[in-house]
Coordinates of C-alpha atoms in Angstrom, one line a residue:
Chain A
X79 CA -45.9 25.2 128.0
X80 CA -49.1 23.4 128.8
X81 CA -52.2 25.3 130.0
X82 CA -51.6 24.0 133.5
X83 CA -48.1 25.4 133.5
X84 CA -49.3 28.8 132.3
X85 CA -52.0 28.8 135.0
X86 CA -49.4 27.9 137.7
X87 CA -47.0 30.5 136.4
X88 CA -49.7 33.2 136.5
X89 CA -50.8 32.1 140.0
X90 CA -47.2 32.7 141.1
X91 CA -47.1 36.1 139.4
X92 CA -50.4 36.9 141.0
X93 CA -49.1 35.9 144.4
X94 CA -46.1 38.2 144.2
X95 CA -48.1 41.1 142.8
X96 CA -50.8 40.4 145.4
X97 CA -48.2 40.6 148.3
X98 CA -47.3 44.1 147.2
X99 CA -50.9 45.1 146.9
X100 CA -51.7 43.6 150.3
X101 CA -48.9 45.4 152.1
X102 CA -50.0 48.8 150.7
X103 CA -53.7 48.0 151.2
X104 CA -53.0 47.4 154.9
X105 CA -51.9 50.9 155.5
X106 CA -54.8 52.2 153.5
X107 CA -57.3 50.3 155.5
X108 CA -55.8 51.0 158.9
X109 CA -55.7 54.7 158.3
X110 CA -59.2 54.6 157.0
X111 CA -60.1 52.7 160.1
X112 CA -58.9 55.3 162.6
X113 CA -59.6 58.6 160.9
X114 CA -62.0 57.6 158.1
X115 CA -59.7 59.2 155.5
X116 CA -58.8 57.9 152.1
X117 CA -55.2 58.7 152.3
X118 CA -54.4 59.5 148.7
X119 CA -50.7 60.0 149.6
X120 CA -50.4 56.4 150.7
X121 CA -49.3 55.1 147.3
X122 CA -46.7 57.9 147.2
X123 CA -45.2 56.7 150.5
X124 CA -44.6 53.4 148.8
X125 CA -42.7 55.3 146.1
X126 CA -40.7 57.3 148.7
X127 CA -40.0 54.1 150.6
X128 CA -38.6 52.6 147.4
X129 CA -36.3 55.6 146.9
X130 CA -35.1 55.7 150.5
X131 CA -34.4 51.9 150.3
X132 CA -32.4 52.5 147.2
X133 CA -30.4 55.3 148.7
X134 CA -29.6 53.3 151.9
X135 CA -28.7 50.3 149.8
X136 CA -26.4 52.4 147.6
X137 CA -24.7 53.7 150.8
X138 CA -24.2 50.4 152.5
X139 CA -23.8 47.9 149.6
X140 CA -20.0 48.3 149.7
X141 CA -20.0 47.0 153.3
X142 CA -22.8 44.4 153.4
X143 CA -23.3 43.7 149.7
X144 CA -26.4 44.1 147.6
X145 CA -27.9 40.8 148.4
X146 CA -30.9 40.0 150.5
X147 CA -29.1 41.0 153.8
X148 CA -28.3 44.5 152.3
X149 CA -31.9 44.8 151.1
X150 CA -33.2 43.7 154.5
X151 CA -31.2 46.5 156.2
X152 CA -32.3 49.0 153.5
X153 CA -35.9 48.0 154.0
X154 CA -35.8 48.4 157.8
X155 CA -34.2 51.9 157.6
X156 CA -36.7 52.8 154.9
X157 CA -39.6 51.6 157.0
X158 CA -38.4 53.7 159.9
X159 CA -37.8 56.8 157.8
X160 CA -41.1 56.6 155.9
X161 CA -43.0 55.7 159.1
X162 CA -41.8 59.0 160.6
X163 CA -42.6 60.8 157.4
X164 CA -46.2 59.4 157.7
X165 CA -46.5 60.6 161.3
X166 CA -45.2 64.1 160.3
X167 CA -47.6 64.3 157.4
X168 CA -50.5 63.4 159.7
X169 CA -49.4 66.0 162.3
X170 CA -48.9 68.8 159.8
X171 CA -51.5 68.2 157.2
X172 CA -54.3 65.9 158.5
X173 CA -54.5 66.6 162.2
X174 CA -55.7 70.3 161.8
X175 CA -58.3 69.1 159.3
X176 CA -59.9 66.3 161.3
X177 CA -62.9 68.4 162.3
X178 CA -63.0 70.2 158.9
X179 CA -65.5 69.2 156.2
X180 CA -64.9 65.9 154.5
X181 CA -64.0 67.5 151.2
X182 CA -61.3 69.6 152.7
X183 CA -59.3 66.7 154.2
X184 CA -59.7 64.7 150.9
X185 CA -58.2 67.6 149.0
X186 CA -55.5 68.0 151.6
X187 CA -54.6 64.4 151.1
X188 CA -54.5 64.9 147.4
X189 CA -52.2 67.9 147.9
X190 CA -49.8 65.9 150.1
X191 CA -49.7 63.2 147.4
X192 CA -48.9 65.8 144.7
X193 CA -46.2 67.4 146.9
X194 CA -44.5 64.0 147.4
X195 CA -44.8 63.0 143.7
X196 CA -43.5 66.3 142.4
X197 CA -40.7 66.5 144.9
X198 CA -39.5 63.1 143.6
X199 CA -40.1 64.3 140.1
X200 CA -37.9 67.4 140.7
X201 CA -35.2 65.3 142.4
X202 CA -35.0 62.6 139.7
X203 CA -35.9 64.8 136.7
X204 CA -38.7 62.4 135.9
X205 CA -36.2 59.7 134.9
X206 CA -36.4 56.0 135.9
X207 CA -33.9 55.1 138.5
X208 CA -32.2 51.7 138.2
X209 CA -32.4 49.8 141.5
X210 CA -29.3 47.7 141.3
X211 CA -29.0 44.7 143.6
X212 CA -27.2 41.4 143.4
X213 CA -30.1 39.1 143.9
X214 CA -29.4 36.7 141.1
X215 CA -31.9 34.6 139.3
X216 CA -31.6 31.2 141.1
X217 CA -34.6 29.2 141.9
X218 CA -36.1 25.7 142.0
X219 CA -38.2 23.9 139.5
X220 CA -41.5 22.5 140.7
X221 CA -43.0 20.4 138.1
X222 CA -43.2 22.7 135.1
X223 CA -42.9 25.8 137.2
X224 CA -39.8 27.7 137.9
X225 CA -39.9 29.6 141.2
X226 CA -37.0 32.0 141.9
X227 CA -35.6 32.4 145.4
X228 CA -36.4 36.1 145.1
X229 CA -40.1 35.4 144.7
X230 CA -40.0 33.0 147.7
X231 CA -38.2 35.4 149.9
X232 CA -40.5 38.2 148.9
X233 CA -43.7 36.4 149.5
X234 CA -42.3 35.1 152.8
X235 CA -41.3 38.6 153.9
X236 CA -44.7 40.0 153.1
X237 CA -46.3 37.1 155.1
X238 CA -44.0 37.7 158.1
X239 CA -44.9 41.4 158.1
X240 CA -48.6 40.7 157.9
X241 CA -48.5 38.1 160.7
X242 CA -46.5 40.5 162.8
X243 CA -49.1 43.2 162.2
X244 CA -52.0 40.8 162.9
X245 CA -50.3 39.9 166.2
X246 CA -49.7 43.6 167.1
X247 CA -53.3 44.5 166.4
X248 CA -54.9 41.6 168.3
X249 CA -52.4 41.0 171.1
X250 CA -51.0 44.4 172.2
X251 CA -52.4 47.3 174.1
X252 CA -51.8 49.7 171.2
X253 CA -53.5 47.3 168.8
X254 CA -56.5 47.1 171.1
X255 CA -56.6 50.9 171.3
X256 CA -56.4 51.1 167.6
X257 CA -59.4 48.8 167.1
X258 CA -61.3 50.8 169.8
X259 CA -60.5 54.1 168.1
X260 CA -61.8 52.7 164.8
X261 CA -65.1 51.9 166.4
X262 CA -65.6 55.2 168.3
X263 CA -62.9 57.8 168.7
X264 CA -64.8 60.2 170.9
X265 CA -65.7 57.4 173.4
X266 CA -62.0 56.4 173.5
X267 CA -61.1 60.0 174.3
X268 CA -63.5 59.9 177.2
X269 CA -62.1 56.6 178.5
X270 CA -58.6 58.1 178.7
X271 CA -57.1 56.6 175.5
X272 CA -54.6 59.0 173.9
X273 CA -56.3 59.0 170.5
X274 CA -53.8 61.3 168.9
X275 CA -51.0 58.9 169.8
X276 CA -53.0 55.9 168.5
X277 CA -53.5 57.8 165.2
X278 CA -49.8 58.5 165.1
X279 CA -48.9 54.9 165.7
X280 CA -51.3 53.8 163.0
X281 CA -49.8 56.2 160.5
X282 CA -46.3 55.0 161.5
X283 CA -47.2 51.3 160.9
X284 CA -49.2 51.9 157.7
X285 CA -46.5 54.1 156.2
X286 CA -43.7 51.6 157.2
X287 CA -45.6 48.8 155.5
X288 CA -45.9 50.8 152.3
X289 CA -42.1 51.5 152.5
X290 CA -41.4 47.8 153.0
X291 CA -43.4 47.1 149.8
X292 CA -41.7 49.9 148.0
X293 CA -38.2 48.7 148.8
X294 CA -39.0 45.1 147.9
X295 CA -40.7 46.1 144.7
X296 CA -37.8 48.3 143.7
X297 CA -35.3 45.4 144.3
X298 CA -37.6 42.9 142.6
X299 CA -38.5 44.9 139.5
X300 CA -35.2 46.8 139.3
X301 CA -36.4 50.3 138.8
X302 CA -38.0 53.2 140.5
X303 CA -40.1 56.1 139.2
X304 CA -41.7 59.1 140.8
X305 CA -45.1 58.2 139.5
X306 CA -45.0 54.5 140.6
X307 CA -47.0 55.2 143.7
X308 CA -50.1 56.5 141.8
X309 CA -51.1 53.2 140.2
X310 CA -50.3 51.0 143.2
X311 CA -52.2 53.5 145.4
X312 CA -55.3 53.0 143.3
X313 CA -54.8 49.2 143.2
X314 CA -54.3 49.0 146.9
X315 CA -57.5 50.9 147.4
X316 CA -59.2 48.5 145.1
X317 CA -57.7 45.6 147.2
X318 CA -58.9 47.2 150.4
X319 CA -62.4 47.6 149.0
X320 CA -62.5 44.0 147.7
X321 CA -61.5 42.8 151.2
X322 CA -63.8 45.2 153.0
X323 CA -62.4 48.6 153.8
X324 CA -61.4 49.0 157.5
X325 CA -60.8 45.3 157.8
X326 CA -57.1 44.2 158.2
X327 CA -57.5 40.6 157.2
X328 CA -59.7 41.9 154.4
X329 CA -56.9 44.0 153.1
X330 CA -54.5 41.0 153.0
X331 CA -57.1 38.8 151.3
X332 CA -58.2 41.6 148.9
X333 CA -54.5 42.2 147.9
X334 CA -54.0 38.6 147.1
X335 CA -57.4 38.3 145.3
X336 CA -56.7 41.4 143.2
X337 CA -53.2 40.1 142.3
X338 CA -54.6 36.8 141.2
X339 CA -57.5 38.3 139.4
X340 CA -55.1 40.6 137.4
X341 CA -52.7 37.8 136.6
X342 CA -55.4 35.4 135.5
X343 CA -57.7 38.0 134.0
X344 CA -55.0 39.1 131.5
X345 CA -54.9 35.5 130.2
X346 CA -58.5 35.6 129.1
X347 CA -58.5 35.9 125.3
X348 CA -59.3 39.5 124.3
X349 CA -58.0 41.0 127.5
X350 CA -54.3 41.5 127.0
X351 CA -51.9 42.9 129.5
X352 CA -52.5 46.4 128.1
X353 CA -56.0 46.1 129.5
X354 CA -54.8 45.0 133.0
X355 CA -55.4 48.3 134.7
X356 CA -58.8 48.8 133.1
X357 CA -59.7 45.3 134.3
X358 CA -58.9 46.0 137.9
X359 CA -60.7 49.3 138.0
X360 CA -63.7 47.6 136.4
X361 CA -63.5 45.1 139.3
X362 CA -63.4 48.0 141.7
X363 CA -66.5 49.6 140.3
X364 CA -68.3 46.3 140.2
X365 CA -67.5 45.5 143.8
X366 CA -68.7 49.0 144.9
X367 CA -71.9 48.5 143.0
X368 CA -72.7 45.0 144.1
X369 CA -71.0 44.4 147.4
X370 CA -69.7 47.7 148.8
X371 CA -68.8 46.1 152.1
X372 CA -66.3 43.8 150.4
X373 CA -65.6 40.2 151.3
X374 CA -64.8 40.6 155.0
X375 CA -66.2 44.1 155.8
X376 CA -68.9 44.7 158.3
X377 CA -72.1 46.0 156.8
X378 CA -72.7 49.5 158.2
X379 CA -75.0 52.1 157.0
X380 CA -72.8 55.1 157.4
X381 CA -72.9 58.2 155.2
X382 CA -70.8 61.2 155.3
Chain B
X61 CA -75.2 83.9 151.1
X62 CA -75.3 81.3 148.4
X63 CA -71.7 81.6 147.4
X64 CA -70.3 81.7 150.9
X65 CA -67.3 79.6 151.9
X66 CA -67.8 76.4 153.8
X67 CA -68.3 76.1 157.6
X68 CA -65.1 76.2 159.5
X69 CA -63.3 78.0 156.7
X70 CA -61.4 80.4 158.8
X71 CA -59.5 83.4 157.5
X72 CA -56.2 84.2 159.1
X73 CA -56.1 87.9 160.1
X74 CA -53.1 88.8 157.9
X75 CA -54.8 87.4 154.8
X76 CA -58.0 89.0 155.7
X77 CA -56.3 92.4 155.9
X78 CA -54.7 91.8 152.5
X79 CA -58.0 90.7 151.0
X80 CA -59.8 93.7 152.5
X81 CA -59.8 96.1 149.6
X82 CA -60.5 93.4 147.1
X83 CA -63.5 92.2 149.2
X84 CA -64.8 95.8 149.4
X85 CA -64.6 95.9 145.6
X86 CA -66.4 92.6 145.3
X87 CA -69.1 93.8 147.7
X88 CA -69.9 97.1 146.0
X89 CA -72.5 96.4 143.3
X90 CA -71.7 99.5 141.2
X91 CA -68.0 98.8 141.3
X92 CA -68.6 95.2 140.4
X93 CA -70.7 96.1 137.4
X94 CA -68.0 98.6 136.2
X95 CA -65.4 95.8 136.8
X96 CA -67.4 93.4 134.6
X97 CA -67.8 95.9 131.8
X98 CA -64.1 96.7 131.9
X99 CA -63.3 92.9 131.9
X100 CA -65.5 92.3 128.8
X101 CA -64.0 95.3 127.0
X102 CA -60.5 93.9 127.8
X103 CA -61.6 90.5 126.4
X104 CA -62.7 92.1 123.1
X105 CA -59.5 94.1 122.5
X106 CA -57.0 91.6 124.1
X107 CA -56.0 89.8 120.8
X108 CA -55.3 93.1 119.2
X109 CA -53.2 94.4 122.1
X110 CA -51.2 91.4 123.2
X111 CA -50.5 89.6 119.9
X112 CA -50.9 86.1 118.6
X113 CA -49.0 84.1 121.1
X114 CA -50.9 85.7 124.0
X115 CA -54.1 85.1 122.2
X116 CA -53.4 81.3 122.0
X117 CA -52.5 81.3 125.7
X118 CA -55.6 83.2 126.6
X119 CA -57.7 80.8 124.5
X120 CA -56.3 78.0 126.6
X121 CA -57.1 79.9 129.8
X122 CA -60.7 80.4 128.6
X123 CA -61.0 76.7 128.0
X124 CA -59.9 76.2 131.5
X125 CA -62.4 78.6 132.8
X126 CA -65.1 76.5 131.1
X127 CA -63.7 73.2 132.5
X128 CA -63.1 74.7 136.0
X129 CA -66.7 76.1 136.1
X130 CA -68.0 72.7 135.2
X131 CA -65.9 71.0 137.9
X132 CA -67.0 73.7 140.2
X133 CA -70.6 72.5 140.0
X134 CA -69.4 69.1 141.2
X135 CA -66.8 70.2 143.8
X136 CA -67.9 73.7 144.8
X137 CA -71.6 73.5 144.6
X138 CA -72.3 69.9 145.5
X139 CA -69.2 69.2 147.6
X140 CA -68.2 66.0 145.7
X141 CA -64.6 65.3 144.9
X142 CA -64.1 64.3 141.2
X143 CA -60.5 63.3 140.4
X144 CA -61.2 62.0 136.9
X145 CA -62.8 65.1 135.4
X146 CA -60.5 64.9 132.3
X147 CA -62.4 61.7 131.4
X148 CA -65.4 63.8 130.4
X149 CA -63.2 66.3 128.6
X150 CA -61.8 63.2 126.7
X151 CA -65.4 61.9 125.9
X152 CA -66.2 65.2 124.3
X153 CA -63.0 65.5 122.3
X154 CA -63.1 61.9 121.1
X155 CA -66.8 62.1 120.2
X156 CA -66.0 64.9 117.8
X157 CA -62.9 63.3 116.5
X158 CA -64.5 59.9 115.8
X159 CA -67.8 61.3 114.4
X160 CA -66.2 63.9 112.1
X161 CA -63.3 61.9 110.9
X162 CA -64.6 58.3 110.8
X163 CA -68.3 58.8 110.2
X164 CA -68.2 62.2 108.5
X165 CA -70.8 63.9 110.6
X166 CA -71.1 67.7 110.5
X167 CA -69.3 69.3 113.5
X168 CA -72.4 71.0 115.0
X169 CA -74.3 67.7 114.9
X170 CA -71.7 66.1 117.1
X171 CA -72.4 68.6 119.9
X172 CA -75.6 66.9 121.1
X173 CA -74.0 63.5 120.7
X174 CA -71.1 64.5 122.9
X175 CA -73.4 66.0 125.5
X176 CA -75.5 62.8 125.6
X177 CA -72.5 60.5 125.7
X178 CA -70.9 62.5 128.6
X179 CA -74.2 62.6 130.5
X180 CA -74.6 58.8 130.0
X181 CA -71.1 58.2 131.3
X182 CA -71.8 60.5 134.2
X183 CA -74.9 58.4 135.1
X184 CA -73.1 55.1 134.7
X185 CA -70.2 56.2 137.0
X186 CA -72.1 58.4 139.4
X187 CA -75.3 56.4 139.7
X188 CA -73.9 53.5 141.8
X189 CA -71.1 55.4 143.6
X190 CA -73.1 58.4 144.8
X191 CA -75.2 56.0 147.0
X192 CA -72.0 55.2 149.0
X193 CA -69.8 57.4 151.2
X194 CA -69.0 60.5 149.1
X195 CA -65.2 59.8 149.3
X196 CA -65.7 56.6 147.3
X197 CA -66.7 58.9 144.4
X198 CA -63.2 60.5 144.5
X199 CA -61.4 57.2 144.0
X200 CA -63.9 55.7 141.6
X201 CA -63.6 58.8 139.4
X202 CA -59.9 58.5 139.6
X203 CA -60.2 54.9 138.3
X204 CA -62.7 56.0 135.7
X205 CA -60.3 58.7 134.4
X206 CA -57.6 56.0 134.0
X207 CA -60.1 53.6 132.3
X208 CA -61.0 56.3 129.7
X209 CA -57.4 57.2 129.0
X210 CA -56.1 53.6 128.8
X211 CA -59.1 52.6 126.6
X212 CA -58.4 55.6 124.2
X213 CA -54.8 54.4 124.0
X214 CA -55.7 50.8 123.3
X215 CA -58.5 51.0 120.8
X216 CA -58.0 51.5 117.1
X217 CA -61.1 53.7 116.7
X218 CA -59.5 56.3 119.0
X219 CA -56.2 56.1 117.1
X220 CA -54.3 54.2 119.8
X221 CA -51.4 56.1 121.5
X222 CA -51.0 58.7 118.7
X223 CA -54.6 59.7 118.9
X224 CA -56.6 61.4 116.2
X225 CA -55.4 64.3 114.0
X226 CA -56.8 66.3 111.1
X227 CA -60.0 67.3 112.8
X228 CA -61.6 69.9 110.6
X229 CA -62.2 73.5 111.8
X230 CA -65.9 74.2 111.9
X231 CA -68.0 76.7 109.9
X232 CA -70.6 78.8 111.5
X233 CA -73.1 80.5 109.1
X234 CA -70.4 81.1 106.6
X235 CA -67.8 82.0 109.1
X236 CA -64.8 79.6 108.9
X237 CA -63.5 79.4 112.5
X238 CA -59.8 79.0 111.6
X239 CA -57.4 81.6 113.0
X240 CA -56.3 81.7 116.6
X241 CA -58.2 84.9 116.9
X242 CA -61.4 83.2 115.7
X243 CA -61.0 80.5 118.3
X244 CA -60.2 83.1 121.0
X245 CA -63.6 84.7 120.4
X246 CA -65.3 81.3 120.2
X247 CA -63.9 80.5 123.6
X248 CA -64.9 83.9 124.9
X249 CA -68.5 83.2 124.0
X250 CA -68.2 79.7 125.6
X251 CA -66.7 81.1 128.8
X252 CA -69.4 83.7 129.1
X253 CA -72.1 81.1 128.6
X254 CA -70.5 78.9 131.2
X255 CA -70.4 81.8 133.7
X256 CA -74.1 82.6 132.9
X257 CA -75.1 79.0 133.4
X258 CA -73.2 78.7 136.6
X259 CA -74.8 81.9 138.0
X260 CA -78.2 80.7 137.1
X261 CA -77.6 77.2 138.5
X262 CA -76.4 78.6 141.8
X263 CA -79.5 80.6 142.2
X264 CA -81.9 77.9 141.1
X265 CA -83.9 75.4 143.1
X266 CA -81.3 72.8 142.3
X267 CA -78.5 75.1 143.3
X268 CA -80.0 75.6 146.7
X269 CA -80.5 71.9 147.0
X270 CA -76.8 71.4 146.3
X271 CA -75.9 74.0 149.0
X272 CA -78.1 72.2 151.5
X273 CA -76.7 68.7 150.7
X274 CA -73.2 70.1 151.0
X275 CA -73.8 71.6 154.4
X276 CA -75.9 68.8 155.9
X277 CA -76.9 65.8 153.9
X278 CA -79.2 64.3 156.5
X279 CA -81.0 67.5 157.2
X280 CA -81.4 68.0 153.4
X281 CA -82.9 64.5 153.1
X282 CA -85.2 65.2 156.0
X283 CA -86.5 68.2 154.1
X284 CA -87.4 66.1 151.2
X285 CA -84.4 66.5 149.0
X286 CA -83.4 63.3 147.2
X287 CA -79.7 63.5 147.9
X288 CA -78.6 60.8 145.3
X289 CA -80.6 62.5 142.6
X290 CA -79.4 66.0 143.5
X291 CA -75.7 64.8 143.6
X292 CA -76.2 62.9 140.3
X293 CA -77.5 66.1 138.7
X294 CA -74.4 68.0 139.8
X295 CA -72.1 65.2 138.5
X296 CA -73.9 65.0 135.2
X297 CA -73.9 68.8 134.8
X298 CA -70.2 68.9 135.4
X299 CA -69.8 66.1 132.8
X300 CA -71.7 68.1 130.2
X301 CA -69.5 71.2 130.8
X302 CA -66.4 69.0 130.5
X303 CA -67.6 67.4 127.3
X304 CA -68.4 70.7 125.7
X305 CA -64.9 71.9 126.7
X306 CA -63.5 68.8 125.0
X307 CA -65.5 69.3 121.8
X308 CA -64.1 72.8 121.3
X309 CA -60.6 71.8 122.5
X310 CA -60.6 69.1 119.8
X311 CA -61.5 71.4 116.9
X312 CA -59.2 74.1 118.2
X313 CA -56.1 71.9 118.2
X314 CA -57.2 69.7 115.3
X315 CA -55.5 66.8 117.0
X316 CA -56.0 64.9 120.3
X317 CA -54.0 62.2 122.0
X318 CA -54.7 60.1 125.2
X319 CA -52.0 62.0 127.2
X320 CA -54.0 65.2 126.9
X321 CA -56.5 63.5 129.3
X322 CA -54.2 62.3 132.0
X323 CA -54.5 62.4 135.8
X324 CA -52.4 65.6 135.7
X325 CA -55.0 67.3 133.5
X326 CA -57.7 66.4 136.0
X327 CA -55.6 67.7 138.9
X328 CA -54.8 71.0 137.1
X329 CA -58.6 71.6 136.6
X330 CA -59.2 70.8 140.2
X331 CA -56.5 73.2 141.3
X332 CA -58.1 75.9 139.2
X333 CA -61.3 75.3 141.2
X334 CA -59.7 75.2 144.6
X335 CA -56.9 77.8 144.4
X336 CA -59.2 80.7 143.5
X337 CA -62.0 79.7 145.8
X338 CA -64.4 76.8 145.1
X339 CA -68.1 77.6 144.8
X340 CA -67.3 81.3 143.9
X341 CA -67.4 82.0 140.2
X342 CA -64.9 84.9 140.2
X343 CA -62.6 82.7 142.3
X344 CA -62.8 79.8 139.9
X345 CA -62.0 82.2 137.0
X346 CA -59.1 83.6 138.9
X347 CA -57.9 80.0 139.6
X348 CA -58.1 79.0 135.9
X349 CA -56.0 82.1 135.1
X350 CA -53.5 81.3 137.7
X351 CA -53.1 77.7 136.5
X352 CA -52.6 78.7 132.9
X353 CA -51.0 82.1 133.0
X354 CA -48.9 81.4 136.1
X355 CA -46.5 79.0 134.3
X356 CA -46.3 81.4 131.4
X357 CA -45.2 84.2 133.7
X358 CA -42.8 81.9 135.6
X359 CA -41.1 80.1 132.7
X360 CA -38.0 79.5 134.7
X361 CA -39.8 77.1 137.0
X362 CA -40.0 74.4 134.2
X363 CA -40.5 71.0 135.8
X364 CA -41.1 72.6 139.2
X365 CA -44.4 74.1 138.1
X366 CA -46.6 71.4 139.5
X367 CA -44.6 71.2 142.7
X368 CA -45.2 74.9 143.2
X369 CA -48.9 74.4 142.6
X370 CA -49.1 71.4 144.8
X371 CA -47.4 73.3 147.7
X372 CA -49.8 76.2 147.0
X373 CA -52.7 73.8 147.2
X374 CA -51.6 72.4 150.5
X375 CA -51.0 75.8 152.0
X376 CA -54.4 77.0 150.7
X377 CA -56.1 74.0 152.3
X378 CA -54.3 74.5 155.6
X379 CA -54.6 78.3 156.0
X380 CA -57.3 79.6 153.7
X381 CA -59.6 76.8 152.6
X382 CA -62.0 79.3 151.0
X383 CA -59.5 80.1 148.3
X384 CA -57.7 83.2 147.2
X385 CA -60.8 85.2 146.2
X386 CA -62.2 86.9 149.2
X387 CA -65.3 85.3 150.7
X388 CA -68.2 87.6 151.6
X389 CA -70.0 87.9 154.8
X390 CA -67.5 86.2 157.0
X391 CA -65.3 89.1 158.0
X392 CA -66.5 90.1 161.4

């Protein structure tokens, strides 16, 4: 393979990886926007989404098959289920803590994350679960680059979800309310906006996007693990920070940038794939040091 | 009171009633002194009473007391969430491992090196992030914890995935610290030192600055407290505690591997701080005991151990955020 082919191949890998990061980062950034909470449990909702998608697909694959249509149904149901799970978590764990000290709600989020992780650990005995699907390995060759249909569908699906979200946020009443709550929740309350409902909707959408990513990642990589949400949670946070936390287009951009940085960064001599995660955390720390508002974030002097 | 729980930390009536007698005990100075003497006496005789297995477990619990007290300075005193505390623990352990095995330095000379390395790491990580929103620190420390673990696994100087083994047991003025009982007493001394330092720190000028910053950062700054410097002091102090814990952990076990310093390790130490009652020294000690002795007493739990702790952590945060140990001065 020529250098150009390797580069193109890594760009494609980065695009796929970046789509997952972006979907998870969106939920992170939206939830941060409305209640200023770093939801540590968000990565674990991705994991739960993967498992629910797997269970649904196992149940319906005899009827609709394990192809993209089956996965699509599994993804939708998983999004619905995890969306509700997100709302329940918010109502039970975060809502009573909204006025508590910052540290308390952060620890609560960590506790929720650990409960989800360890429930999955107990149910799967810590084993990898094979996510079987009949996606095949077909694709097209573009120059020296082989693109599978799976990769195309996946990136397209992620793009559709992001465009739908962008439309929702900019063109609907709830979207407008969501942006208003992110600016000033107390003022929204005074103006008669049902802030609790807006927070609920935000959690639903954010969690559902994570579940979509989880189901697609499960089908694409072919396996699920109780701990798979930990790393992607961290990466998605990194993506959200790169794009500017609180900014929805920023999360999409940040996800893609991080995916590409990782795919290309591991090609630099001396940085093998075993250093991939160190590489992205180093990027996170550097961004926080030199440009904490990220690429598209507003500069605000806010401390808590 | 300096070791009071945080604002808004309500106590449900049922729990308050349960905690009543214990709180009375904690409040009575004479009873407290008698309790401390009894506890020290128990520490001295414990290895003779409970046998070797229990001694090993207790040694581990004492290590956790040291680590949890260190993290308590960061979380309990200064109110910063550190999710990568095991990284400093690893820095201490690997400093000893590398210097004694690869360079041949005397064990006791590695101590100051480990402390300086950990403090430096604390400044590098804490310096830039502490200027930002304090929740950024949580996630940056999480990333830092992973960086340290993955680096230890990938570098040949740290022995890759299998880690370092054959770390020599130290000599102290002709005393070869070798048996489990020797190490138990060594860790007793460490834990007592950690408690003493924690008490002194809480009552110091710096300790009061931490309390102020934790309650109201802006007001503290208005009173002339440099909040970044004060927070950095807490973070670095915690790092030093962690590194010292790691140093003695390494010589006790004689072998270290990257997986001893995973995220789970950081979480367990954090649970020790929060379950018992963050900011309160007896509470943190109680928490460390729960985290280490709990699984020993409930062997049948097996894999569910962490789930039980996680649910416990969630319930504590929702219903009794000041921890199990009774808080003082809040029962009206």
